[in-house]
């Protein structure tokens, strides 16, 4: 027998033995796949030692199947303390939270050089995606997989070379390195790979060519667009800048000339015009208000300015930039700037008011702190020259509508102290109708709109990355690079970082951000690349001030290779050299997509933006029609300045700041008189004051973000009881999130680290957690019922016998358990006893007509699909829908193979996202006309099964999986009393699961409620 054949035979024996042992271990969830345990069993089958090098050869041959790496020893915790100890067999090893370090004492060099203390443990396993409990089938498939790989290797070996020699050479890079002992170990090529400096990184073209040569690349690039570089267009100032300002620009920013849009804006401000600049991301928009500020300060040292930003990160970034500019400007080095936000200590606030020339703040502080205490700010406001509002596109919908009233309150105070010459400047990413948006938001008319972008930009590549669907994969083995969008995004991010590409990974929700960071920690630790891991950080809302400032400092300094973020960094924070953006799933709209993509290439270099599509209908739509990403117009931004509910709330605040009169209609509109007479208190002199129920501080009663204020405090108690150990607050989360993330025994993630929830007090809203590097996550098992409880209004639907109803809606969420999940495998199902989360809000609803209900059941429609899609179709046509919610249908409930006793009424129900919301009342006033628009859109939409223009929503909490375009159209037609030919309605096939919808019952109205005319 030839030597090479002998080596192949030996390798096959080893693989089969490993396969048998791992199949046994993986079928027993309490066993951990540590290499010492696996090795001992395999050696028992082989009757000879198992060398590390031989396992490395298998890893080299099947890199996408074999996992052979070090993980933290604490990752061996399989179940944790919630597992009942009585269920364990007495002879089963205990790998629970109290598992002890494993000693590696087997012969044949198991103990690696430099290994003294088991901080990390060597694990050997197959990456699996179980769909069956029949381990025999899985073993056979893996063995065949090995044989196929050997055949492929033999065929690919060049003539004159030996296949096994090539394999053994490749295996050297797959011998795992213990991270805790890496200094004592010789580095392999992969471990010694030096990350190039930004200026030395490969071009994006070269990187994309290299990606296509990788073994894990399986034609995931569904679409590629290349946008050529754009040269700068310079502008000229009507009046030249002073030599000192020119010097400051050159020394601090290396600016010697201005782009066209910068010069145009500065010229307009010099003419005392209000200005909006709407240009691309990273086009130097901050210069347009910083330069005029320097001019005002040189003319008058008492001049003041307010710079307003939507996020604290952006305010920190811009404050640093302005301080550098002032320090470089002779004569202005003494000027003080300060951040004035919710993190500003109370004892610092007086000093800031008295000494700062510029404050960096947000509308929350303007509403709740500055305006209510305007008497303390009068000197500052009298000297105010400039108010700059950055990222103006951020202010729309309900929040933008509140901001519009805050600005009117602010303008009123400025006029009262004798300052009517304040100039308002705003900046925005590219939006439709920018001047119209600024006029409605600020209540001013003389607005100069500047949209011609003079900034240069480097070449940019856009990719749509289509991750293979899990359902299309080999059910026995999940290959690396084919194990879902999250893994695809992580693999791509690591690949780019290893080549010196600075990357930001955007995740749509906070939990996805934490899961991605956890996966990065595991992968980079296993590869021994702790140097790279040290340059990766997560960033999202909810972190403590200390953590947030630390991360921002690292980001702004440009020391990071990678950032994993939610849209908290979608806005214009300059985080240094950023070469690539990866978006995990389509963001919440075309505007978000373009804003996130614009974060790369902020230094005029070539850059990359990748949309990693999730396995959801809305993402697949863009995979199939990528032109929409670039050609589809953005929706107009909506600000409701006529809402009496919002105006009344701010009149209470304005009257507290300074008594109101009917003359203030110039700020608050024609409804002021009516609202003052009916909602405020009038004194004998005719002035209006706040209603007593809003005193002493009306602003505290008004939530401008429409959010419920209750928050849970999360405390790390890991070190309590240890010497010098103390509890530590790690973050705060909203009550609406807490119900799904804080339940005893569950896993909570913070900055990619995992904690076990030990105790939750719903009375004090405190959760206590302990640090635990578990290798599973948890997913809550919950029900959310949205029920119409009482009818306050009834309204005709035009030309229809059917009605729309408005009233009290109860939203009840119960978390009754959770699943422990590793990958796509459920390890355990646990019951928990948590109190229900109950809210009373306002909303409106349409009941599915009884005739249609019967027809759809007869034709085997899935009514949950139809109702869900019809609800989203209505919301897609209503401008303020981001502040509404509906009862999104979950696939795991609607397609369950076991019938549920939980039945939902055949009702489209929409309600306010917040208990303090008012949008549903406005929506109800227009419900009939919106219903007609929804019908016309669905009926004429050219898509086959639905898209985000008709029945899908980018904000659907269940991913639009439960959907039916034809079902939605039938419901909309029936409500509008349009003809439906029952004979032409096709019988539906393939509807999964049991019916979960029952006929809706009438909700009793309050006494005296009359039907309103359409």
mmCIF file of N, CA and C in Angstrom, residues 773-859:
data_model
loop_
_atom_site.group_PDB
_atom_site.id
_atom_site.type_symbol
_atom_site.label_atom_id
_atom_site.label_comp_id
_atom_site.label_asym_id
_atom_site.label_seq_id
_atom_site.Cartn_x
_atom_site.Cartn_y
_atom_site.Cartn_z
ATOM 1 N N UNK A 773 -19.403 33.563 32.053
ATOM 2 C CA UNK A 773 -19.089 33.378 30.632
ATOM 3 C C UNK A 773 -19.774 32.121 30.115
ATOM 4 N N UNK A 774 -21.084 32.174 29.999
ATOM 5 C CA UNK A 774 -21.826 31.009 29.521
ATOM 6 C C UNK A 774 -21.775 30.940 27.999
ATOM 7 N N UNK A 775 -21.873 29.725 27.468
ATOM 8 C CA UNK A 775 -21.831 29.569 26.005
ATOM 9 C C UNK A 775 -23.220 29.306 25.435
ATOM 10 N N UNK A 776 -24.216 29.938 26.045
ATOM 11 C CA UNK A 776 -25.567 29.891 25.502
ATOM 12 C C UNK A 776 -26.193 31.269 25.717
ATOM 13 N N UNK A 777 -27.271 31.506 25.039
ATOM 14 C CA UNK A 777 -28.070 32.704 25.279
ATOM 15 C C UNK A 777 -29.480 32.252 25.651
ATOM 16 N N UNK A 778 -30.288 33.196 26.067
ATOM 17 C CA UNK A 778 -31.668 32.852 26.394
ATOM 18 C C UNK A 778 -32.625 33.705 25.573
ATOM 19 N N UNK A 779 -33.766 33.114 25.272
ATOM 20 C CA UNK A 779 -34.808 33.809 24.526
ATOM 21 C C UNK A 779 -36.111 33.660 25.289
ATOM 22 N N UNK A 780 -36.764 34.785 25.603
ATOM 23 C CA UNK A 780 -37.968 34.683 26.435
ATOM 24 C C UNK A 780 -39.116 33.992 25.700
ATOM 25 N N UNK A 781 -39.903 33.269 26.447
ATOM 26 C CA UNK A 781 -41.177 32.716 25.958
ATOM 27 C C UNK A 781 -42.251 33.629 26.512
ATOM 28 N N UNK A 782 -42.988 34.276 25.629
ATOM 29 C CA UNK A 782 -43.906 35.300 26.103
ATOM 30 C C UNK A 782 -45.160 35.362 25.248
ATOM 31 N N UNK A 783 -46.148 35.959 25.814
ATOM 32 C CA UNK A 783 -47.370 36.309 25.093
ATOM 33 C C UNK A 783 -47.617 37.797 25.269
ATOM 34 N N UNK A 784 -48.017 38.441 24.195
ATOM 35 C CA UNK A 784 -48.443 39.839 24.293
ATOM 36 C C UNK A 784 -49.845 39.947 23.715
ATOM 37 N N UNK A 785 -50.780 40.333 24.524
ATOM 38 C CA UNK A 785 -52.156 40.524 24.086
ATOM 39 C C UNK A 785 -52.465 42.011 24.017
ATOM 40 N N UNK A 786 -52.963 42.427 22.873
ATOM 41 C CA UNK A 786 -53.385 43.813 22.678
ATOM 42 C C UNK A 786 -54.903 43.782 22.521
ATOM 43 N N UNK A 787 -55.622 44.276 23.508
ATOM 44 C CA UNK A 787 -57.075 44.114 23.553
ATOM 45 C C UNK A 787 -57.792 45.453 23.635
ATOM 46 N N UNK A 788 -58.746 45.645 22.738
ATOM 47 C CA UNK A 788 -59.645 46.793 22.835
ATOM 48 C C UNK A 788 -60.586 46.549 24.013
ATOM 49 N N UNK A 789 -60.677 47.524 24.932
ATOM 50 C CA UNK A 789 -61.426 47.319 26.161
ATOM 51 C C UNK A 789 -62.661 48.199 26.280
ATOM 52 N N UNK A 790 -62.586 49.396 25.701
ATOM 53 C CA UNK A 790 -63.715 50.313 25.853
ATOM 54 C C UNK A 790 -63.726 51.290 24.686
ATOM 55 N N UNK A 791 -64.899 51.499 24.114
ATOM 56 C CA UNK A 791 -65.021 52.371 22.948
ATOM 57 C C UNK A 791 -65.402 53.785 23.383
ATOM 58 N N UNK A 792 -64.575 54.751 22.964
ATOM 59 C CA UNK A 792 -64.836 56.153 23.300
ATOM 60 C C UNK A 792 -65.399 56.922 22.103
ATOM 61 N N UNK A 793 -65.062 56.478 20.897
ATOM 62 C CA UNK A 793 -65.540 57.156 19.684
ATOM 63 C C UNK A 793 -65.833 56.094 18.622
ATOM 64 N N UNK A 794 -66.798 56.393 17.765
ATOM 65 C CA UNK A 794 -67.110 55.523 16.625
ATOM 66 C C UNK A 794 -67.190 56.421 15.396
ATOM 67 N N UNK A 795 -66.596 55.973 14.309
ATOM 68 C CA UNK A 795 -66.525 56.820 13.119
ATOM 69 C C UNK A 795 -66.922 56.024 11.885
ATOM 70 N N UNK A 796 -67.680 56.659 10.990
ATOM 71 C CA UNK A 796 -68.013 56.029 9.729
ATOM 72 C C UNK A 796 -66.774 55.865 8.861
ATOM 73 N N UNK A 797 -66.763 54.789 8.072
ATOM 74 C CA UNK A 797 -65.800 54.649 6.985
ATOM 75 C C UNK A 797 -66.531 55.094 5.718
ATOM 76 N N UNK A 798 -65.994 56.038 4.959
ATOM 77 C CA UNK A 798 -66.721 56.586 3.809
ATOM 78 C C UNK A 798 -67.281 55.495 2.889
ATOM 79 N N UNK A 799 -68.567 55.646 2.573
ATOM 80 C CA UNK A 799 -69.266 54.768 1.624
ATOM 81 C C UNK A 799 -69.198 53.294 2.038
ATOM 82 N N UNK A 800 -69.230 53.056 3.344
ATOM 83 C CA UNK A 800 -69.146 51.680 3.853
ATOM 84 C C UNK A 800 -70.060 51.526 5.064
ATOM 85 N N UNK A 801 -70.690 50.368 5.226
ATOM 86 C CA UNK A 801 -71.501 50.137 6.435
ATOM 87 C C UNK A 801 -70.652 49.838 7.666
ATOM 88 N N UNK A 802 -69.375 49.639 7.474
ATOM 89 C CA UNK A 802 -68.489 49.261 8.578
ATOM 90 C C UNK A 802 -67.982 50.504 9.307
ATOM 91 N N UNK A 803 -67.439 50.300 10.492
ATOM 92 C CA UNK A 803 -67.056 51.415 11.354
ATOM 93 C C UNK A 803 -65.614 51.259 11.853
ATOM 94 N N UNK A 804 -65.067 52.406 12.246
ATOM 95 C CA UNK A 804 -63.788 52.425 12.953
ATOM 96 C C UNK A 804 -64.075 52.824 14.396
ATOM 97 N N UNK A 805 -63.298 52.275 15.321
ATOM 98 C CA UNK A 805 -63.544 52.491 16.744
ATOM 99 C C UNK A 805 -62.281 53.017 17.420
ATOM 100 N N UNK A 806 -62.468 53.908 18.388
ATOM 101 C CA UNK A 806 -61.343 54.493 19.135
ATOM 102 C C UNK A 806 -61.636 54.370 20.616
ATOM 103 N N UNK A 807 -60.586 54.076 21.396
ATOM 104 C CA UNK A 807 -60.821 53.990 22.831
ATOM 105 C C UNK A 807 -59.644 53.436 23.593
ATOM 106 N N UNK A 808 -59.975 52.847 24.730
ATOM 107 C CA UNK A 808 -58.941 52.301 25.617
ATOM 108 C C UNK A 808 -58.474 50.950 25.096
ATOM 109 N N UNK A 809 -57.143 50.798 25.089
ATOM 110 C CA UNK A 809 -56.523 49.545 24.671
ATOM 111 C C UNK A 809 -55.606 49.075 25.792
ATOM 112 N N UNK A 810 -55.741 47.826 26.185
ATOM 113 C CA UNK A 810 -54.864 47.242 27.202
ATOM 114 C C UNK A 810 -53.804 46.375 26.518
ATOM 115 N N UNK A 811 -52.555 46.632 26.863
ATOM 116 C CA UNK A 811 -51.442 45.853 26.323
ATOM 117 C C UNK A 811 -50.842 45.062 27.482
ATOM 118 N N UNK A 812 -50.950 43.752 27.417
ATOM 119 C CA UNK A 812 -50.484 42.889 28.511
ATOM 120 C C UNK A 812 -49.422 41.933 27.982
ATOM 121 N N UNK A 813 -48.254 41.999 28.581
ATOM 122 C CA UNK A 813 -47.146 41.124 28.192
ATOM 123 C C UNK A 813 -46.776 40.241 29.376
ATOM 124 N N UNK A 814 -46.684 38.955 29.131
ATOM 125 C CA UNK A 814 -46.299 38.008 30.175
ATOM 126 C C UNK A 814 -45.134 37.168 29.667
ATOM 127 N N UNK A 815 -44.023 37.187 30.391
ATOM 128 C CA UNK A 815 -42.903 36.276 30.120
ATOM 129 C C UNK A 815 -43.069 35.089 31.055
ATOM 130 N N UNK A 816 -43.391 33.938 30.486
ATOM 131 C CA UNK A 816 -43.680 32.765 31.322
ATOM 132 C C UNK A 816 -42.554 31.736 31.303
ATOM 133 N N UNK A 817 -41.463 32.041 30.607
ATOM 134 C CA UNK A 817 -40.328 31.121 30.585
ATOM 135 C C UNK A 817 -39.289 31.593 29.592
ATOM 136 N N UNK A 818 -38.286 30.758 29.395
ATOM 137 C CA UNK A 818 -37.271 31.076 28.397
ATOM 138 C C UNK A 818 -36.641 29.799 27.861
ATOM 139 N N UNK A 819 -36.024 29.948 26.699
ATOM 140 C CA UNK A 819 -35.278 28.850 26.088
ATOM 141 C C UNK A 819 -33.791 29.154 26.179
ATOM 142 N N UNK A 820 -33.020 28.130 26.511
ATOM 143 C CA UNK A 820 -31.563 28.252 26.448
ATOM 144 C C UNK A 820 -31.125 27.790 25.064
ATOM 145 N N UNK A 821 -30.384 28.655 24.380
ATOM 146 C CA UNK A 821 -30.064 28.388 22.982
ATOM 147 C C UNK A 821 -28.559 28.505 22.761
ATOM 148 N N UNK A 822 -28.002 27.524 22.046
ATOM 149 C CA UNK A 822 -26.620 27.616 21.567
ATOM 150 C C UNK A 822 -26.666 27.446 20.056
ATOM 151 N N UNK A 823 -26.294 28.511 19.327
ATOM 152 C CA UNK A 823 -26.422 28.454 17.879
ATOM 153 C C UNK A 823 -27.891 28.399 17.519
ATOM 154 N N UNK A 824 -28.284 27.363 16.816
ATOM 155 C CA UNK A 824 -29.690 27.174 16.466
ATOM 156 C C UNK A 824 -30.305 26.003 17.226
ATOM 157 N N UNK A 825 -29.634 25.592 18.280
ATOM 158 C CA UNK A 825 -30.063 24.420 19.022
ATOM 159 C C UNK A 825 -30.614 24.822 20.390
ATOM 160 N N UNK A 826 -31.818 24.343 20.720
ATOM 161 C CA UNK A 826 -32.418 24.606 22.022
ATOM 162 C C UNK A 826 -31.865 23.600 23.020
ATOM 163 N N UNK A 827 -31.180 24.100 24.052
ATOM 164 C CA UNK A 827 -30.590 23.237 25.065
ATOM 165 C C UNK A 827 -31.594 22.861 26.153
ATOM 166 N N UNK A 828 -32.447 23.828 26.489
ATOM 167 C CA UNK A 828 -33.340 23.579 27.603
ATOM 168 C C UNK A 828 -34.510 24.560 27.513
ATOM 169 N N UNK A 829 -35.632 24.186 28.099
ATOM 170 C CA UNK A 829 -36.804 25.045 28.183
ATOM 171 C C UNK A 829 -37.132 25.213 29.662
ATOM 172 N N UNK A 830 -37.174 26.455 30.118
ATOM 173 C CA UNK A 830 -37.316 26.748 31.544
ATOM 174 C C UNK A 830 -38.564 27.594 31.767
ATOM 175 N N UNK A 831 -39.317 27.274 32.809
ATOM 176 C CA UNK A 831 -40.482 28.075 33.193
ATOM 177 C C UNK A 831 -40.066 29.100 34.239
ATOM 178 N N UNK A 832 -40.630 30.295 34.168
ATOM 179 C CA UNK A 832 -40.395 31.308 35.194
ATOM 180 C C UNK A 832 -41.730 31.933 35.573
ATOM 181 N N UNK A 833 -41.761 32.525 36.737
ATOM 182 C CA UNK A 833 -42.978 33.163 37.233
ATOM 183 C C UNK A 833 -42.694 34.652 37.360
ATOM 184 N N UNK A 834 -43.136 35.436 36.393
ATOM 185 C CA UNK A 834 -42.928 36.879 36.440
ATOM 186 C C UNK A 834 -44.281 37.571 36.371
ATOM 187 N N UNK A 835 -44.398 38.722 37.021
ATOM 188 C CA UNK A 835 -45.677 39.446 36.962
ATOM 189 C C UNK A 835 -45.916 39.990 35.561
ATOM 190 N N UNK A 836 -47.152 40.108 35.144
ATOM 191 C CA UNK A 836 -47.430 40.654 33.813
ATOM 192 C C UNK A 836 -47.075 42.142 33.736
ATOM 193 N N UNK A 837 -46.683 42.562 32.557
ATOM 194 C CA UNK A 837 -46.411 43.973 32.294
ATOM 195 C C UNK A 837 -47.664 44.526 31.622
ATOM 196 N N UNK A 838 -48.394 45.373 32.339
ATOM 197 C CA UNK A 838 -49.697 45.841 31.864
ATOM 198 C C UNK A 838 -49.649 47.350 31.616
ATOM 199 N N UNK A 839 -50.182 47.739 30.453
ATOM 200 C CA UNK A 839 -50.263 49.162 30.122
ATOM 201 C C UNK A 839 -51.651 49.480 29.585
ATOM 202 N N UNK A 840 -52.153 50.635 29.935
ATOM 203 C CA UNK A 840 -53.375 51.150 29.327
ATOM 204 C C UNK A 840 -52.999 52.310 28.419
ATOM 205 N N UNK A 841 -53.330 52.181 27.147
ATOM 206 C CA UNK A 841 -53.024 53.218 26.175
ATOM 207 C C UNK A 841 -54.296 53.523 25.387
ATOM 208 N N UNK A 842 -54.196 54.451 24.471
ATOM 209 C CA UNK A 842 -55.312 54.702 23.567
ATOM 210 C C UNK A 842 -54.974 54.152 22.194
ATOM 211 N N UNK A 843 -56.007 53.766 21.460
ATOM 212 C CA UNK A 843 -55.795 53.211 20.138
ATOM 213 C C UNK A 843 -57.102 53.147 19.372
ATOM 214 N N UNK A 844 -57.031 52.598 18.182
ATOM 215 C CA UNK A 844 -58.248 52.450 17.381
ATOM 216 C C UNK A 844 -58.189 51.117 16.653
ATOM 217 N N UNK A 845 -59.355 50.691 16.137
ATOM 218 C CA UNK A 845 -59.402 49.352 15.554
ATOM 219 C C UNK A 845 -60.495 49.247 14.501
ATOM 220 N N UNK A 846 -60.292 48.283 13.614
ATOM 221 C CA UNK A 846 -61.286 47.887 12.618
ATOM 222 C C UNK A 846 -61.554 46.393 12.820
ATOM 223 N N UNK A 847 -62.797 46.008 12.932
ATOM 224 C CA UNK A 847 -63.128 44.582 13.028
ATOM 225 C C UNK A 847 -63.297 44.011 11.622
ATOM 226 N N UNK A 848 -62.717 42.834 11.375
ATOM 227 C CA UNK A 848 -62.869 42.176 10.075
ATOM 228 C C UNK A 848 -64.342 41.826 9.882
ATOM 229 N N UNK A 849 -64.970 42.290 8.802
ATOM 230 C CA UNK A 849 -66.397 42.009 8.585
ATOM 231 C C UNK A 849 -66.697 40.509 8.630
ATOM 232 N N UNK A 850 -67.863 40.170 9.194
ATOM 233 C CA UNK A 850 -68.209 38.760 9.405
ATOM 234 C C UNK A 850 -68.288 37.982 8.098
ATOM 235 N N UNK A 851 -68.851 38.605 7.030
ATOM 236 C CA UNK A 851 -68.956 37.909 5.751
ATOM 237 C C UNK A 851 -67.582 37.527 5.225
ATOM 238 N N UNK A 852 -66.637 38.470 5.332
ATOM 239 C CA UNK A 852 -65.283 38.187 4.847
ATOM 240 C C UNK A 852 -64.606 37.135 5.734
ATOM 241 N N UNK A 853 -64.845 37.217 7.029
ATOM 242 C CA UNK A 853 -64.253 36.238 7.949
ATOM 243 C C UNK A 853 -64.653 34.817 7.515
ATOM 244 N N UNK A 854 -65.949 34.632 7.210
ATOM 245 C CA UNK A 854 -66.418 33.317 6.778
ATOM 246 C C UNK A 854 -65.814 32.903 5.446
ATOM 247 N N UNK A 855 -65.733 33.851 4.489
ATOM 248 C CA UNK A 855 -65.163 33.542 3.184
ATOM 249 C C UNK A 855 -63.696 33.136 3.304
ATOM 250 N N UNK A 856 -62.932 33.846 4.115
ATOM 251 C CA UNK A 856 -61.505 33.551 4.244
ATOM 252 C C UNK A 856 -61.274 32.203 4.914
ATOM 253 N N UNK A 857 -62.118 31.856 5.865
ATOM 254 C CA UNK A 857 -61.990 30.530 6.473
ATOM 255 C C UNK A 857 -62.341 29.448 5.455
ATOM 256 N N UNK A 858 -63.355 29.708 4.676
ATOM 257 C CA UNK A 858 -63.774 28.745 3.647
ATOM 258 C C UNK A 858 -62.668 28.529 2.612
ATOM 259 N N UNK A 859 -61.938 29.617 2.284
ATOM 260 C CA UNK A 859 -60.879 29.537 1.273
ATOM 261 C C UNK A 859 -59.521 29.212 1.896
#
